[in-house]
Structure formats: structure tokens, C-alpha cells
Amino acid sequence: MRRRRVDPAAGARAGALPEAIAALSRSLPSGPSPEIFRRAKFDRPEATSALWQLLFRVLSPLPAGNALASIALEVQARLVKSALCSQGYPRLALAQLPEDGSQGSRELLLALSWLLARGPVPEQMLAQTRVPLGDEMTVCQCEALASLGPPAPHMEAEGPVDVRHVQWLMGKLRFRWRQLVSSQQEQCALLSKIHLYTRGCHSDQNLGHLSVTEAEMLRDPEGGQKLLRTLERESRRLEAVLAWRRAEPVFWQWMDTVLGTCTPEAPAAASQPTFLPWVPECGDGELELVVRELQTLEEELREAVERRRVAWEAKARGCGRGPEWSATRRASRETVEKELGALQRCWEQDSGPAPAHGPHRLVRREDGAAGDRDLRAAELIRTLRSQEACLEAVLRQLQGQCRQELARLAGALPGLIWILPPGR
Amino acid sequence: MSIVTVQLGQCGNQIGFEVFDALLSDSHSSQGLCCKRENEAYQASCKERFFSEEENGVPIARAVLVDMEPKVINQTLSKAAQSGRWKYGQHACFCQKQGSGNNWAYGYSVHGPRHEESIMNLIRKEVEKCDSFSGFFIIMSMAGGTGSGIGAFVTQNLQDQYSNSLKMNQIIWPYGTGEVIVQNYNSILTLSHLYRSSDALLVHENDAVHKICAKLMNIKQISFSDINQVLAHQLGSVFQPTYSAESSFHYRRNPLEGFKDPALYTSWLPVHAFNVWKTQRAFSKYEKSAVLVSNSQFLVKPLDMIVGKAWNMFASKAYIHQYTKFGIEEEDFLDSFTSLEQVVASYCNL
């Protein structure tokens, strides 16, 4: 862990440190008191569980809720360890900490500051829990990718898995998926109705109509009060974040001293990670089979490559120079360029400015006028459709490859009739 | 969450009428045996699901009626209107004058494509009326030509156009000693096609329902109307609003706990695959009633029998020309046999 450069003159006045830590604590959801931080510097055991829980809140992709509170400390600790490991946390000592919260508060404090140094954690957490006033949806895929989060603790498969059970589960999954889609369609229809009915009600001319939250606020004044209190809480967290940013250098100075009290560690690169990827256990016999199969495949591939190379060389030697040869070469180069271009276009964002990240507010407009930073639904739909077409083409290609492979396997076993399932 | 019903053919339309009638009369029944608020919630939910509102307050069934002959549809429409409590939409039906001659191929390859646009338009209008649309309920028989052939065609279309919605097909399994000679051909063609495009097939066997009428209800001269009413009662109790298992209400002694016995389940299915939905309110004047919807091996024997009979006919090429005349080739038959044999095999190997 590299030491962060800090300006020694900053925040030298007394009381600056507790203020900085208090601001940090206020800017995080259910942050522990400055006292916990101080005790953690001296590795006091009573600070450990609060820090495990804070790390869990920071690293967990789940939104805050009662569900989180009911997760046992051991489980939280394990998830924190695996999340930090998968993010590349360099210190071994963390992985070796006991999960019952009995010791290790200083190490946890170091882990927290490592996370804080890597990215804007308080701002990210604030963004996760913000209250949207408008009806929103996101356009980019970032959120979907980021929410992959720490891997869940794995479950042992008890013995061989029956494929019919898997099929049954797939059926259930497909069913749930379709229910989700029809719920979304219902939601869209209702949103559209609300936007249509409340035309002209909004004080902001640019928006023109109410969102669901705003309409609800008018309908239910008590709910409106609740919303107001939530917004005030959010404001306070935002102010805490600003205060934290101003007071940050003091914190880092202090963390230097914390790091100083630790014993130096051997560089992490040389050591084995504690968490190995989980490999399903198969019997020895199966493993040997797999190894042998791989070796055979390798042989086959080598032979195939050799044959191809010989054939190509023969062809190329036969071609020689001349206008015919260069014409063929030019034609094939053009084809390749065209294919590459098509592929690139397929995967690139549509022409025009790439849509900004994060959620966008849905606004229904009659006149079709859009500001500079506004996105039009029609264009987005077009982009999504072309991406969908690309993915479908890839899917069809992969399915075709699967079918060819199946046919090849079926052909290899004489006397066996394969009945493929009806295409769906 | 609303359901759009598609009633196909004579069978589908007659049953559809009984179902809507049973649902509405249950929801208006005064013997709910529960508190007023509960009753109102129940009624509102049932109405939202199956009916839409009109200005004068008469609920309109969320249904599309399709048949190739006008007689049954006209009867159905007028019966509904006569009840005074509900009716079908004015423009919700599609019919022709010629019938399908109990020929699956005619229904699937001729009527289907010819009238595809009109039928799908009707369905689309009904779907657009729903605020929150949850899926289709398609009622048809297997043995005839209209319900089975057009039913298979329409279900396929719905799969293409509404791939995210759920489709459940209510299939009427014909009498073993039914009157239509080619009913087995029609059945296997229907089943194999629906297997691919539908999400759930709910089967009612005429023989079984007939037995219920005869033995449990002691009806002497069993008519189709009796059979249909029993069917409607069963379907109605499946469809009526219930609470999911997480809700706070439960009966004092839950007789359904017995179904959790692991011996009843296949080895690979977890016990929690059994879902119990409960409701406080009484259904159709029965103080307590329970309906079991199960996916089990019960169907193997009847299915096997139909496949066997159809295969015997096919082996001697009996009546095949009536199908090839309209574009259903022998290969299509073979495909159907293959799919259904696979289904039988999977169920046997549970």
C-alpha cells in the first residue's frame, strides 16, 4: 500500500481530526462514531463489529433495508473478505481475520481507507439511495455490470445434479421472467396515462407534466411530508459529504500514523491468494478422462492446422505474382475490411453523442422539441434495436454451431438415432 | 391482472359461456361466508380478471369467439345477453358459414391463414383494453376440425406475436368411443403442435367428466350442458382469486397438508414445488372446496391409447388423403407421432 501524499500544513489545528472523521461518518450510511475510529487505530476489539458492518454496507450491492440487518456478522464478514479480495485488496492480514468480530479493527480501518482512496465512496453510496423525484430509467449498461458485486458464498452440490431438475428450474425462471416483462409493460402503460392526464400541471414549463412521485405528493399530503423529510435527510448527507471533502487531508495524515503502527508486511504479489476459485469436485476417473480428451483434441487441432498450412502454401505458391493475384488479394482485403467495419458499427454506440451515464427523467412532450442534452426516445429505441439485432445474430450463429456440433457427434455414433427437440 | 379468453369451435364456445357464467354468478353469490370487505375485494378481482366495464355497468367478458359456423356462436351470444348479468362484446366474434368438416388440416391450413388477420385483430383489440394483461386462456376441443385446427394455428400465432405472455390451452379430450372417425388424427396433430407453442395444457376428459355426472351427481340423461357445467365449475374454482401462501389467513385444519407427502413426487422435484392457494370465500355455494391441478402421469394412459389408435389408422393410411389434400403431409404426421412418443417417454421416466 502506497502512502498517500498529504500536505502537512493542512488541518493542523486541534479538533480538526474528530470533525473530519465525524463528517466522514455522517456521509456514510449508518457510519460509526469517531470514537470507534480512534479505538480501531489501537486495534481495540470492541470496534471490530461496527467496522465489519460498515464495510459490508459499502461493498454490498443490495440497497439498504431490513433484510441487511438480519444477516449474521459471520456472513457479513465473509462477504466483505471475498469482495475485497476480488477487488484486489493487497494485505493478507485481512483474509486471516476471524469472522466473529473479536479482533482486527485496525486492519478493517485500513481496508476502509483503501476503499476511500480508490474511489468516491460516500458519493457513490449517496447516489445509490437518492430519492428520484421524476420517473426515471437508465440508458447505459453500467449499473447492470457494476451490480455484479461480491460473489455469494458458494453452495456445495450434493452429488450428481438431475438434469430434469435443472429443466424444471429453467421453466420457473422463464415464467418469472415473463411475469417481469408483463409487469414492466403494465408500468409503462400506467406511466403514460399519468403523464398524459397531468399535462400542464407542472410549474416547470420544460417538464410540463407531473411524475408519479409528484402526483402522489399532491394526492396524499402525509406522504408528501414523508418525502420532504427524506429529502432533508439526503440534504444533510450531501452537506456531510462536502464537509468531508474539505476536511479530508486531515484524515489522511492520521491514517499515515495508523499505517505506521502496523508491522510491515511482505509484498503481497509473491503470496497465494487465500480464496481460490471454487472448482467442482469430480472423481479422479473423470479428471483423467477430461485430460485425455483435451490431449486428443490438441492432437487433432495440430494435425488440422498442419494440413491447412500445407494446403495454403501449395495454393499460394501456385498463384504467384501478376494482376490476377493482386486483384484476388485486393478483393479479399476489401471483404475483410467490410466485415470488420460492419462488426464495429454493430457494436459501437449509434452515431451522435453517447448518452450520458446514470438515470434520465422521462418527459412526455407534444411538440417534440428537445434541448441539447436531452435524449429522444425514438433514437434510443433505434440504438437498442440495432444492438438487439446484433446480439440475436450472434445467438443464431452460436446456435448453428451447436447444431453442427450435435450433428457431428450424432454422426460419430453409428446406429444411434438422435431426435432433436422441436425448435423453439 | 387480466386474462383474455379465446373460445374456438362449438366445444370451446359452449364451455366458454358456462365458465363466464359460473365465474360471474359465483362472484355475485350472496353466500360468500365471509366479511363484506373480503367479498368486495373478491368481486373486484374476479371482475377485473375476466370482464371489462361498460358505461351502463353490464360487464363484458374479455373474450374472442371464433367458429366456422354461425349456429353455436349465435346461441352463445344470446344466452349471455339473456342472462342480463353479463354479455359478450358486440364485435368480439368471428364466424364463417362453411364449417371445417372435422378436418384438422382444413382448420389449420385453410381457415387459419385465410382468417388470420381478422382473428388476430380481434384478439389484439381485447388485449389493448386490459390495463394489465397477464395471458391467454384458449378453450378448444381436440377431436373436431375447427377448435383443434384453428386452435393450434392461433396458439402458434399468439406465441409469435405475444411471446412474453402466458398461454394456457384448455383441451377437451374426446370420448374414447367418440363419433368422429378421425378424432385420433385430429388429436395427435393438435397435441403435438400445442406442445410446442403453448405454456400449459389443461386437460379435461369427456369420459371422466361423464362419470362425475353419472356417479357423483346422479344425473340420468347426461347432456353436454351438464358436462359443460361441471367443467365450468372446476375451471371456475381454479381461476377465482386466491391469496398466495404468504398471506395471513388459513383454515383451521388444512386438509391439503396431506399433499406434501414426498412419496407423491418424483425424486428430483423439491417438496416446495407444491403451491397452495387459499381463499376465505366460499365458491359457488360450496362451503369448502378444493381443486387440485396437477402435472402427473395420469395422462400417460389416455395419451398412449390415442397415439396407438392413430398409429394403427396411419399404418393403413386410412383417410390420410383428406389431410394431404390440404397440405398436411405424412411427414407432419410422423413428426407428431415422434413428439408425442417423447412426451409419453418423459412422463414414464419421471
PDB file of C-alpha atoms in Angstrom, chain B residues 104-302:
ATOM      1  CA  TRP B 104     -57.745 -30.665 -38.681  1.00  0.00           C
ATOM      2  CA  ALA B 105     -55.897 -29.907 -41.880  1.00  0.00           C
ATOM      3  CA  TYR B 106     -58.726 -27.776 -43.135  1.00  0.00           C
ATOM      4  CA  GLY B 107     -58.823 -25.801 -39.935  1.00  0.00           C
ATOM      5  CA  TYR B 108     -55.048 -25.390 -39.680  1.00  0.00           C
ATOM      6  CA  SER B 109     -54.012 -24.867 -43.277  1.00  0.00           C
ATOM      7  CA  VAL B 110     -57.064 -23.278 -44.848  1.00  0.00           C
ATOM      8  CA  HIS B 111     -59.171 -21.440 -42.330  1.00  0.00           C
ATOM      9  CA  GLY B 112     -56.258 -20.413 -40.188  1.00  0.00           C
ATOM     10  CA  PRO B 113     -54.178 -18.475 -42.696  1.00  0.00           C
ATOM     11  CA  ARG B 114     -57.254 -17.176 -44.512  1.00  0.00           C
ATOM     12  CA  HIS B 115     -58.711 -15.552 -41.444  1.00  0.00           C
ATOM     13  CA  GLU B 116     -55.520 -14.947 -39.538  1.00  0.00           C
ATOM     14  CA  GLU B 117     -55.638 -11.194 -39.779  1.00  0.00           C
ATOM     15  CA  SER B 118     -59.223 -10.792 -38.689  1.00  0.00           C
ATOM     16  CA  ILE B 119     -58.878 -13.121 -35.752  1.00  0.00           C
ATOM     17  CA  MET B 120     -55.611 -11.635 -34.540  1.00  0.00           C
ATOM     18  CA  ASN B 121     -57.099  -8.161 -34.838  1.00  0.00           C
ATOM     19  CA  LEU B 122     -59.979  -9.117 -32.603  1.00  0.00           C
ATOM     20  CA  ILE B 123     -57.578 -10.551 -30.077  1.00  0.00           C
ATOM     21  CA  ARG B 124     -55.377  -7.509 -30.184  1.00  0.00           C
ATOM     22  CA  LYS B 125     -58.296  -5.203 -29.508  1.00  0.00           C
ATOM     23  CA  GLU B 126     -59.228  -7.248 -26.491  1.00  0.00           C
ATOM     24  CA  VAL B 127     -55.661  -7.202 -25.185  1.00  0.00           C
ATOM     25  CA  GLU B 128     -55.404  -3.447 -25.598  1.00  0.00           C
ATOM     26  CA  LYS B 129     -58.444  -2.998 -23.409  1.00  0.00           C
ATOM     27  CA  CYS B 130     -56.582  -4.546 -20.497  1.00  0.00           C
ATOM     28  CA  ASP B 131     -54.689  -2.312 -18.136  1.00  0.00           C
ATOM     29  CA  SER B 132     -52.514  -5.130 -17.026  1.00  0.00           C
ATOM     30  CA  PHE B 133     -52.543  -8.120 -19.264  1.00  0.00           C
ATOM     31  CA  SER B 134     -51.390 -11.431 -17.911  1.00  0.00           C
ATOM     32  CA  GLY B 135     -52.134 -14.024 -20.564  1.00  0.00           C
ATOM     33  CA  PHE B 136     -54.443 -16.030 -22.780  1.00  0.00           C
ATOM     34  CA  PHE B 137     -56.849 -18.807 -21.968  1.00  0.00           C
ATOM     35  CA  ILE B 138     -57.726 -20.789 -25.069  1.00  0.00           C
ATOM     36  CA  ILE B 139     -60.637 -23.205 -24.959  1.00  0.00           C
ATOM     37  CA  MET B 140     -60.865 -25.841 -27.650  1.00  0.00           C
ATOM     38  CA  SER B 141     -61.554 -29.458 -28.314  1.00  0.00           C
ATOM     39  CA  MET B 142     -59.105 -31.877 -29.849  1.00  0.00           C
ATOM     40  CA  ALA B 143     -61.349 -34.082 -31.900  1.00  0.00           C
ATOM     41  CA  GLY B 144     -63.120 -31.728 -34.267  1.00  0.00           C
ATOM     42  CA  GLY B 145     -61.747 -29.619 -37.079  1.00  0.00           C
ATOM     43  CA  THR B 146     -62.345 -26.016 -36.077  1.00  0.00           C
ATOM     44  CA  GLY B 147     -61.356 -25.950 -32.447  1.00  0.00           C
ATOM     45  CA  SER B 148     -58.422 -28.229 -32.944  1.00  0.00           C
ATOM     46  CA  GLY B 149     -57.025 -26.993 -36.242  1.00  0.00           C
ATOM     47  CA  ILE B 150     -57.663 -23.289 -35.846  1.00  0.00           C
ATOM     48  CA  GLY B 151     -56.800 -23.567 -32.176  1.00  0.00           C
ATOM     49  CA  ALA B 152     -53.369 -24.910 -32.990  1.00  0.00           C
ATOM     50  CA  PHE B 153     -52.877 -22.215 -35.608  1.00  0.00           C
ATOM     51  CA  VAL B 154     -53.980 -19.390 -33.351  1.00  0.00           C
ATOM     52  CA  THR B 155     -51.859 -20.586 -30.451  1.00  0.00           C
ATOM     53  CA  GLN B 156     -48.823 -20.597 -32.700  1.00  0.00           C
ATOM     54  CA  ASN B 157     -49.598 -17.064 -33.800  1.00  0.00           C
ATOM     55  CA  LEU B 158     -50.007 -15.941 -30.237  1.00  0.00           C
ATOM     56  CA  GLN B 159     -46.641 -17.467 -29.439  1.00  0.00           C
ATOM     57  CA  ASP B 160     -45.065 -15.376 -32.175  1.00  0.00           C
ATOM     58  CA  GLN B 161     -46.833 -12.113 -31.515  1.00  0.00           C
ATOM     59  CA  TYR B 162     -47.100 -12.200 -27.761  1.00  0.00           C
ATOM     60  CA  SER B 163     -44.058 -14.230 -26.881  1.00  0.00           C
ATOM     61  CA  ASN B 164     -43.901 -12.733 -23.411  1.00  0.00           C
ATOM     62  CA  SER B 165     -47.432 -13.590 -22.414  1.00  0.00           C
ATOM     63  CA  LEU B 166     -48.552 -16.845 -20.942  1.00  0.00           C
ATOM     64  CA  LYS B 167     -50.884 -19.111 -22.836  1.00  0.00           C
ATOM     65  CA  MET B 168     -52.914 -21.853 -21.306  1.00  0.00           C
ATOM     66  CA  ASN B 169     -54.945 -24.147 -23.519  1.00  0.00           C
ATOM     67  CA  GLN B 170     -57.967 -25.871 -22.130  1.00  0.00           C
ATOM     68  CA  ILE B 171     -58.297 -29.064 -24.119  1.00  0.00           C
ATOM     69  CA  ILE B 172     -61.287 -31.304 -24.233  1.00  0.00           C
ATOM     70  CA  TRP B 173     -60.257 -34.899 -24.571  1.00  0.00           C
ATOM     71  CA  PRO B 174     -62.848 -36.723 -26.666  1.00  0.00           C
ATOM     72  CA  TYR B 175     -64.820 -39.758 -25.594  1.00  0.00           C
ATOM     73  CA  GLY B 176     -62.911 -42.973 -26.196  1.00  0.00           C
ATOM     74  CA  THR B 177     -65.846 -44.155 -28.251  1.00  0.00           C
ATOM     75  CA  GLY B 178     -66.416 -40.841 -29.924  1.00  0.00           C
ATOM     76  CA  GLU B 179     -68.379 -40.282 -33.064  1.00  0.00           C
ATOM     77  CA  VAL B 180     -65.749 -38.641 -35.198  1.00  0.00           C
ATOM     78  CA  ILE B 181     -63.792 -41.288 -37.070  1.00  0.00           C
ATOM     79  CA  VAL B 182     -60.667 -39.252 -37.497  1.00  0.00           C
ATOM     80  CA  GLN B 183     -60.718 -37.813 -33.982  1.00  0.00           C
ATOM     81  CA  ASN B 184     -57.445 -39.561 -33.144  1.00  0.00           C
ATOM     82  CA  TYR B 185     -55.677 -37.953 -36.079  1.00  0.00           C
ATOM     83  CA  ASN B 186     -57.031 -34.578 -35.076  1.00  0.00           C
ATOM     84  CA  SER B 187     -55.968 -35.186 -31.504  1.00  0.00           C
ATOM     85  CA  ILE B 188     -52.386 -36.117 -32.169  1.00  0.00           C
ATOM     86  CA  LEU B 189     -51.892 -33.285 -34.591  1.00  0.00           C
ATOM     87  CA  THR B 190     -53.338 -30.827 -32.089  1.00  0.00           C
ATOM     88  CA  LEU B 191     -51.318 -32.083 -29.160  1.00  0.00           C
ATOM     89  CA  SER B 192     -48.001 -32.139 -30.951  1.00  0.00           C
ATOM     90  CA  HIS B 193     -48.447 -28.617 -32.235  1.00  0.00           C
ATOM     91  CA  LEU B 194     -49.677 -27.235 -28.939  1.00  0.00           C
ATOM     92  CA  TYR B 195     -46.828 -28.900 -27.119  1.00  0.00           C
ATOM     93  CA  ARG B 196     -44.500 -26.563 -28.942  1.00  0.00           C
ATOM     94  CA  SER B 197     -46.364 -23.316 -28.716  1.00  0.00           C
ATOM     95  CA  SER B 198     -48.417 -23.407 -25.547  1.00  0.00           C
ATOM     96  CA  ASP B 199     -47.228 -22.912 -21.999  1.00  0.00           C
ATOM     97  CA  ALA B 200     -49.723 -25.170 -20.303  1.00  0.00           C
ATOM     98  CA  LEU B 201     -52.266 -27.696 -21.426  1.00  0.00           C
ATOM     99  CA  LEU B 202     -55.138 -28.235 -19.070  1.00  0.00           C
ATOM    100  CA  VAL B 203     -56.918 -31.414 -19.996  1.00  0.00           C
ATOM    101  CA  HIS B 204     -60.460 -32.448 -19.299  1.00  0.00           C
ATOM    102  CA  GLU B 205     -61.542 -35.861 -20.444  1.00  0.00           C
ATOM    103  CA  ASN B 206     -65.117 -36.231 -21.546  1.00  0.00           C
ATOM    104  CA  ASP B 207     -65.161 -39.755 -20.159  1.00  0.00           C
ATOM    105  CA  ALA B 208     -64.055 -38.616 -16.735  1.00  0.00           C
ATOM    106  CA  VAL B 209     -66.485 -35.737 -16.528  1.00  0.00           C
ATOM    107  CA  HIS B 210     -69.242 -38.013 -17.756  1.00  0.00           C
ATOM    108  CA  LYS B 211     -68.503 -40.345 -14.866  1.00  0.00           C
ATOM    109  CA  ILE B 212     -68.721 -37.452 -12.446  1.00  0.00           C
ATOM    110  CA  CYS B 213     -72.134 -36.548 -13.756  1.00  0.00           C
ATOM    111  CA  ALA B 214     -73.341 -40.119 -13.627  1.00  0.00           C
ATOM    112  CA  LYS B 215     -71.905 -41.348 -10.351  1.00  0.00           C
ATOM    113  CA  LEU B 216     -71.401 -38.288  -8.179  1.00  0.00           C
ATOM    114  CA  MET B 217     -74.240 -36.162  -9.342  1.00  0.00           C
ATOM    115  CA  ASN B 218     -76.645 -38.906 -10.299  1.00  0.00           C
ATOM    116  CA  ILE B 219     -77.823 -37.267 -13.467  1.00  0.00           C
ATOM    117  CA  LYS B 220     -79.793 -39.731 -15.531  1.00  0.00           C
ATOM    118  CA  GLN B 221     -79.769 -38.248 -19.003  1.00  0.00           C
ATOM    119  CA  ILE B 222     -76.425 -36.587 -19.271  1.00  0.00           C
ATOM    120  CA  SER B 223     -76.350 -33.823 -21.800  1.00  0.00           C
ATOM    121  CA  PHE B 224     -73.448 -31.761 -22.979  1.00  0.00           C
ATOM    122  CA  SER B 225     -74.858 -28.932 -20.975  1.00  0.00           C
ATOM    123  CA  ASP B 226     -74.435 -30.919 -17.754  1.00  0.00           C
ATOM    124  CA  ILE B 227     -70.914 -31.861 -18.695  1.00  0.00           C
ATOM    125  CA  ASN B 228     -70.050 -28.315 -19.544  1.00  0.00           C
ATOM    126  CA  GLN B 229     -71.374 -27.041 -16.270  1.00  0.00           C
ATOM    127  CA  VAL B 230     -69.269 -29.460 -14.283  1.00  0.00           C
ATOM    128  CA  LEU B 231     -66.262 -28.396 -16.319  1.00  0.00           C
ATOM    129  CA  ALA B 232     -67.040 -24.770 -15.768  1.00  0.00           C
ATOM    130  CA  HIS B 233     -67.336 -25.341 -12.059  1.00  0.00           C
ATOM    131  CA  GLN B 234     -63.905 -26.928 -11.971  1.00  0.00           C
ATOM    132  CA  LEU B 235     -62.327 -24.257 -14.084  1.00  0.00           C
ATOM    133  CA  GLY B 236     -64.043 -21.536 -12.171  1.00  0.00           C
ATOM    134  CA  SER B 237     -62.661 -22.700  -8.891  1.00  0.00           C
ATOM    135  CA  VAL B 238     -59.189 -22.771 -10.377  1.00  0.00           C
ATOM    136  CA  PHE B 239     -59.468 -19.261 -11.654  1.00  0.00           C
ATOM    137  CA  GLN B 240     -61.103 -17.464  -8.815  1.00  0.00           C
ATOM    138  CA  PRO B 241     -58.972 -15.045  -6.865  1.00  0.00           C
ATOM    139  CA  THR B 242     -56.982 -16.535  -4.031  1.00  0.00           C
ATOM    140  CA  TYR B 243     -54.313 -15.470  -1.658  1.00  0.00           C
ATOM    141  CA  SER B 244     -50.797 -16.684  -2.107  1.00  0.00           C
ATOM    142  CA  ALA B 245     -49.331 -18.804   0.624  1.00  0.00           C
ATOM    143  CA  GLU B 246     -47.674 -15.849   2.328  1.00  0.00           C
ATOM    144  CA  SER B 247     -50.932 -14.279   3.355  1.00  0.00           C
ATOM    145  CA  SER B 248     -52.083 -14.431   6.917  1.00  0.00           C
ATOM    146  CA  PHE B 249     -55.304 -16.348   6.529  1.00  0.00           C
ATOM    147  CA  HIS B 250     -55.581 -20.070   6.715  1.00  0.00           C
ATOM    148  CA  TYR B 251     -58.194 -22.650   7.506  1.00  0.00           C
ATOM    149  CA  ARG B 252     -58.101 -24.143  10.918  1.00  0.00           C
ATOM    150  CA  ARG B 253     -57.162 -27.557   9.660  1.00  0.00           C
ATOM    151  CA  ASN B 254     -55.556 -27.540   6.290  1.00  0.00           C
ATOM    152  CA  PRO B 255     -56.596 -30.730   4.521  1.00  0.00           C
ATOM    153  CA  LEU B 256     -54.131 -30.017   1.767  1.00  0.00           C
ATOM    154  CA  GLU B 257     -51.146 -30.630   4.029  1.00  0.00           C
ATOM    155  CA  GLY B 258     -51.541 -34.245   3.082  1.00  0.00           C
ATOM    156  CA  PHE B 259     -50.322 -33.460  -0.391  1.00  0.00           C
ATOM    157  CA  LYS B 260     -46.884 -32.694   0.865  1.00  0.00           C
ATOM    158  CA  ASP B 261     -46.079 -36.372   1.275  1.00  0.00           C
ATOM    159  CA  PRO B 262     -42.797 -36.878  -0.582  1.00  0.00           C
ATOM    160  CA  ALA B 263     -43.904 -40.226  -1.950  1.00  0.00           C
ATOM    161  CA  LEU B 264     -46.170 -38.395  -4.327  1.00  0.00           C
ATOM    162  CA  TYR B 265     -43.358 -36.578  -6.006  1.00  0.00           C
ATOM    163  CA  THR B 266     -40.626 -37.513  -8.378  1.00  0.00           C
ATOM    164  CA  SER B 267     -37.181 -37.854  -6.966  1.00  0.00           C
ATOM    165  CA  TRP B 268     -35.853 -34.704  -8.495  1.00  0.00           C
ATOM    166  CA  LEU B 269     -38.552 -32.260  -7.558  1.00  0.00           C
ATOM    167  CA  PRO B 270     -38.238 -30.384  -4.292  1.00  0.00           C
ATOM    168  CA  VAL B 271     -41.208 -30.632  -1.972  1.00  0.00           C
ATOM    169  CA  HIS B 272     -41.824 -26.947  -2.102  1.00  0.00           C
ATOM    170  CA  ALA B 273     -42.880 -27.365  -5.721  1.00  0.00           C
ATOM    171  CA  PHE B 274     -46.357 -27.819  -4.316  1.00  0.00           C
ATOM    172  CA  ASN B 275     -48.139 -24.499  -4.142  1.00  0.00           C
ATOM    173  CA  VAL B 276     -51.196 -23.885  -2.094  1.00  0.00           C
ATOM    174  CA  TRP B 277     -53.505 -21.011  -2.828  1.00  0.00           C
ATOM    175  CA  LYS B 278     -56.226 -20.316  -0.349  1.00  0.00           C
ATOM    176  CA  THR B 279     -59.172 -18.061  -0.091  1.00  0.00           C
ATOM    177  CA  GLN B 280     -61.596 -17.229   2.623  1.00  0.00           C
ATOM    178  CA  ARG B 281     -64.578 -17.031   0.452  1.00  0.00           C
ATOM    179  CA  ALA B 282     -66.848 -19.904  -0.412  1.00  0.00           C
ATOM    180  CA  PHE B 283     -67.161 -20.834  -4.054  1.00  0.00           C
ATOM    181  CA  SER B 284     -70.475 -21.368  -5.777  1.00  0.00           C
ATOM    182  CA  LYS B 285     -72.364 -22.323  -2.671  1.00  0.00           C
ATOM    183  CA  TYR B 286     -69.863 -24.971  -1.594  1.00  0.00           C
ATOM    184  CA  GLU B 287     -68.730 -24.078   1.858  1.00  0.00           C
ATOM    185  CA  LYS B 288     -65.363 -25.710   1.431  1.00  0.00           C
ATOM    186  CA  SER B 289     -63.915 -26.835  -1.821  1.00  0.00           C
ATOM    187  CA  ALA B 290     -60.513 -27.746  -3.063  1.00  0.00           C
ATOM    188  CA  VAL B 291     -59.163 -28.081  -6.539  1.00  0.00           C
ATOM    189  CA  LEU B 292     -56.041 -29.948  -7.406  1.00  0.00           C
ATOM    190  CA  VAL B 293     -54.238 -29.003 -10.570  1.00  0.00           C
ATOM    191  CA  SER B 294     -51.511 -31.478 -11.154  1.00  0.00           C
ATOM    192  CA  ASN B 295     -48.954 -32.396 -13.733  1.00  0.00           C
ATOM    193  CA  SER B 296     -48.722 -36.120 -13.283  1.00  0.00           C
ATOM    194  CA  GLN B 297     -48.618 -39.446 -15.007  1.00  0.00           C
ATOM    195  CA  PHE B 298     -52.388 -39.598 -15.151  1.00  0.00           C
ATOM    196  CA  LEU B 299     -52.236 -38.556 -18.712  1.00  0.00           C
ATOM    197  CA  VAL B 300     -49.942 -41.278 -19.940  1.00  0.00           C
ATOM    198  CA  LYS B 301     -52.549 -43.967 -20.421  1.00  0.00           C
ATOM    199  CA  PRO B 302     -55.106 -41.917 -22.357  1.00  0.00           C
TER     200      PRO B 302
END
